[in-house]
Amino acid sequence: MNLASAVPQRRAPAGPKAEQRVRDILRVGREVFAERGYERATTTEIAQRLSISEATVFTYFRGKRELCMRVIQDWYDEIIAAIEADLPRQASVREQLEFIVLTHLRLFLIQGTGLCALVLSEGRTKGQDLGEGFVELQRRYTVPLMELLARGQEAGEVRRDIPLRLLRSLVFGPMEHMLWEVVITGRQIDVEASARDLVALLWPALQAPDQELQRLRQLRAQLQLVLAQA
Amino acid sequence: MNLASAVPQRRAPAGPKAEQRVRDILRVGREVFAERGYERATTTEIAQRLSISEATVFTYFRGKRELCMRVIQDWYDEIIAAIEADLPRQASVREQLEFIVLTHLRLFLIQGTGLCALVLSEGRTKGQDLGEGFVELQRRYTVPLMELLARGQEAGEVRRDIPLRLLRSLVFGPMEHMLWEVVITGRQIDVEASARDLVALLWPALQAPDQELQRLRQLRAQLQLVLAQA
Amino acid sequence: MNLASAVPQRRAPAGPKAEQRVRDILRVGREVFAERGYERATTTEIAQRLSISEATVFTYFRGKRELCMRVIQDWYDEIIAAIEADLPRQASVREQLEFIVLTHLRLFLIQGTGLCALVLSEGRTKGQDLGEGFVELQRRYTVPLMELLARGQEAGEVRRDIPLRLLRSLVFGPMEHMLWEVVITGRQIDVEASARDLVALLWPALQAPDQELQRLRQLRAQLQLVLAQA
Amino acid sequence: MNLASAVPQRRAPAGPKAEQRVRDILRVGREVFAERGYERATTTEIAQRLSISEATVFTYFRGKRELCMRVIQDWYDEIIAAIEADLPRQASVREQLEFIVLTHLRLFLIQGTGLCALVLSEGRTKGQDLGEGFVELQRRYTVPLMELLARGQEAGEVRRDIPLRLLRSLVFGPMEHMLWEVVITGRQIDVEASARDLVALLWPALQAPDQELQRLRQLRAQLQLVLAQA
DNA sequence: CATGAATGAGACTTCATTCAT
DNA sequence: AATGAATGAAGTCTCATTCAT
């Protein structure tokens, strides 16, 4: 394959009307991919919901795969933006953590369960159509939390003896698991209460190991020693 | 009025050779579904890897969906069996928890990452082909952990003020999240160390809150009292 | 709970070219279904005869069954239209009957023997794929004859003591039987002569029982009585 | 193709057990073909209803087609036998005709509607699997009626100016049409009454045309002449 | 003789994608 | 810029039939 003589791809149209089209397709594409997953989503359905021709979709996106990637990208950007916009940076690390968890849960549950599933599903199968850019997207998505945790470590509020990655899993893991339960069972939950509960559960694990407890343990040990010798 | 009595399906053969065939197809089916996910897996590929005709696959399984369900079921059964067989019931709840986590991680990472993804993916998309039996399978899969946590609660080692479901999410959540990181990034991890770390992180959150701390505080207070009187 | 909203079917195109395509497919579909019957007809063959892709067939018709139903419907419509257009309403009931029989025979023999067989066959097997709309189609097909017979009854030219349904069988039955003989044996027949012969045969059976004959019979009986007494 | 070196076909087994097998398969085959029609009948179903292996069916019959032909043949033989056994040869032609019609209707409706449909359907499609022997079977099936009509003609009770074939259509046609109505609509009918009605309708058409009427007219004319002269 | 087991051939159907207009 | 129309490629599934045991 002579890359220099690569077939020239038709460029997507430009202009203000075109931008609106792109936004429309992305919006509906998000709906459909969210509802059906990558494989079961069809370009037909996307086009029909917009009352446009299927061919038009391909005028603006090189193919199904590219469209789906853009959908996910946009969604990530929104979440990141939402968090960065309203994160109460003056509040305590714990409160900021609560905010992040709550915001995630909210965005997921309000409109994103399907997208969440999409990302999780498609990111995890070999031979997938979606593939290359995934790891990078995944990384960006956790940036706000990572930064918060880093700040927490610097401030001494979050333990330093555990790698950030592991702490991140400690937060996102239960969160996503909760979300799945919602998706699977269809049971409704109280988002804010759940966020609060979750952080309450997690916080002790994230904190620097309790100094008071350490000292008391030492004390007990010494006493036991003394008493044993008595 | 459906006067046409149901057309009878050809029964799957039942001899000893047949059992071997079923096992073969389930084995390879597991591989393919694991690698590709439900939609991207093809009966063609399964048959080819076994060097048998596609028709043979359909001789033993009514269809793709049934085969996939059986694959998942079998996998769940293996995991449950593995845990129940070797669970150190005499050991502490914490040690048993470590065993469960370790066993899960191991089975997932050794041969099951893809299946894990399969289950998680397919269970989470609307309009899926796999559908009805899924929630039930999901439930069976967490039985050993649920029982352990229940025993822990009875023994006073696990807090009672949080619903079991939430505690389950607290365990499975981070576990699965770790697994996904592995799948996505392809990075290898030290399974045993990870299991230990994870439980170390989780344990404080699962324990009866501050019981130890409460008792130590009492001890200190009494000692102080005694010393003051001495 | 079927949460998955129905997956939308691709609509058939609707332009002027599309109409031509639909007509082409219906035309060839008619041929193939006529020649082979429902089960033995294949979408492959229909596509091949038109030198188009099989997929194109499915662009215009949801599936084999729908196509076949449309084929039959169209054919019925043609027959009904042909009869209604040229039926000599001013002529005697008998002449109109002859016209209907002749028209049927003609349309059947010229291009429709196979379709006739198709309809008769598929309408008569349990567990058929074609099913729901069949009885209704069947009914529409006999409307012109039924109306004629009803008019004949009102005019006193057709006997009233036999249910219309039975009279209808009396007409269609032999007609179809003749047609089958043609199909089976392949023997050619003189359509017009056959129509004339058939109606000649049928007419006495349809007519109001002959009054002259009745009266004559009475006369004879009385005479015989008288002579016997003489 | 060198016919001389034709692959020797495995012969069907012989012996009393084998004959029973053949009868069983024919019996069930009749059921299945009758219920489903040729294409939709499966060797699987036939074998399953007998709790035997599919392969066994092929031990006794060369294939689906041969089995079906034998099924039809047997059925025809039964009907012919039933008619020939009980035909009241001493009774009038009309009574014999009534007997034949009644017997047909009965055998069809009791167990044979499906077979009737099978024969009619499969006999009428080109490219059919069943094919060669059909015309011959069809001929044998109408032998009793044909003979009766011939005798009727000789006896002067049935008109001679119409070909026998047409008269046969006149009888079988309405009969079959009635049967179809039953099959299609599922409506039950009074077999004996229907047979009587049908023959009542047909008889005038079969009779020598107006012979009676001719003679009566002559009689009246002569009487009038005599009376006028008196 | 009966059958367990396997399969070739082919059916219908779906869908992303292209291209002339 | 938009789309009507067409299709290649692929997928799931069915079934009559064969053959070694």
PDB file of C-alpha atoms in Angstrom, chain A residues 222-230:
ATOM      1  CA  GLN A 222       3.016  -2.228  75.277  1.00  0.00           C
ATOM      2  CA  LEU A 223       0.528  -2.741  78.052  1.00  0.00           C
ATOM      3  CA  GLN A 224       0.006  -6.320  77.064  1.00  0.00           C
ATOM      4  CA  LEU A 225       3.720  -6.808  77.121  1.00  0.00           C
ATOM      5  CA  VAL A 226       4.010  -5.249  80.552  1.00  0.00           C
ATOM      6  CA  LEU A 227       1.116  -7.211  81.921  1.00  0.00           C
ATOM      7  CA  ALA A 228       2.487 -10.427  80.530  1.00  0.00           C
ATOM      8  CA  GLN A 229       5.719  -9.783  82.336  1.00  0.00           C
ATOM      9  CA  ALA A 230       4.031  -8.884  85.576  1.00  0.00           C
TER      10      ALA A 230
END
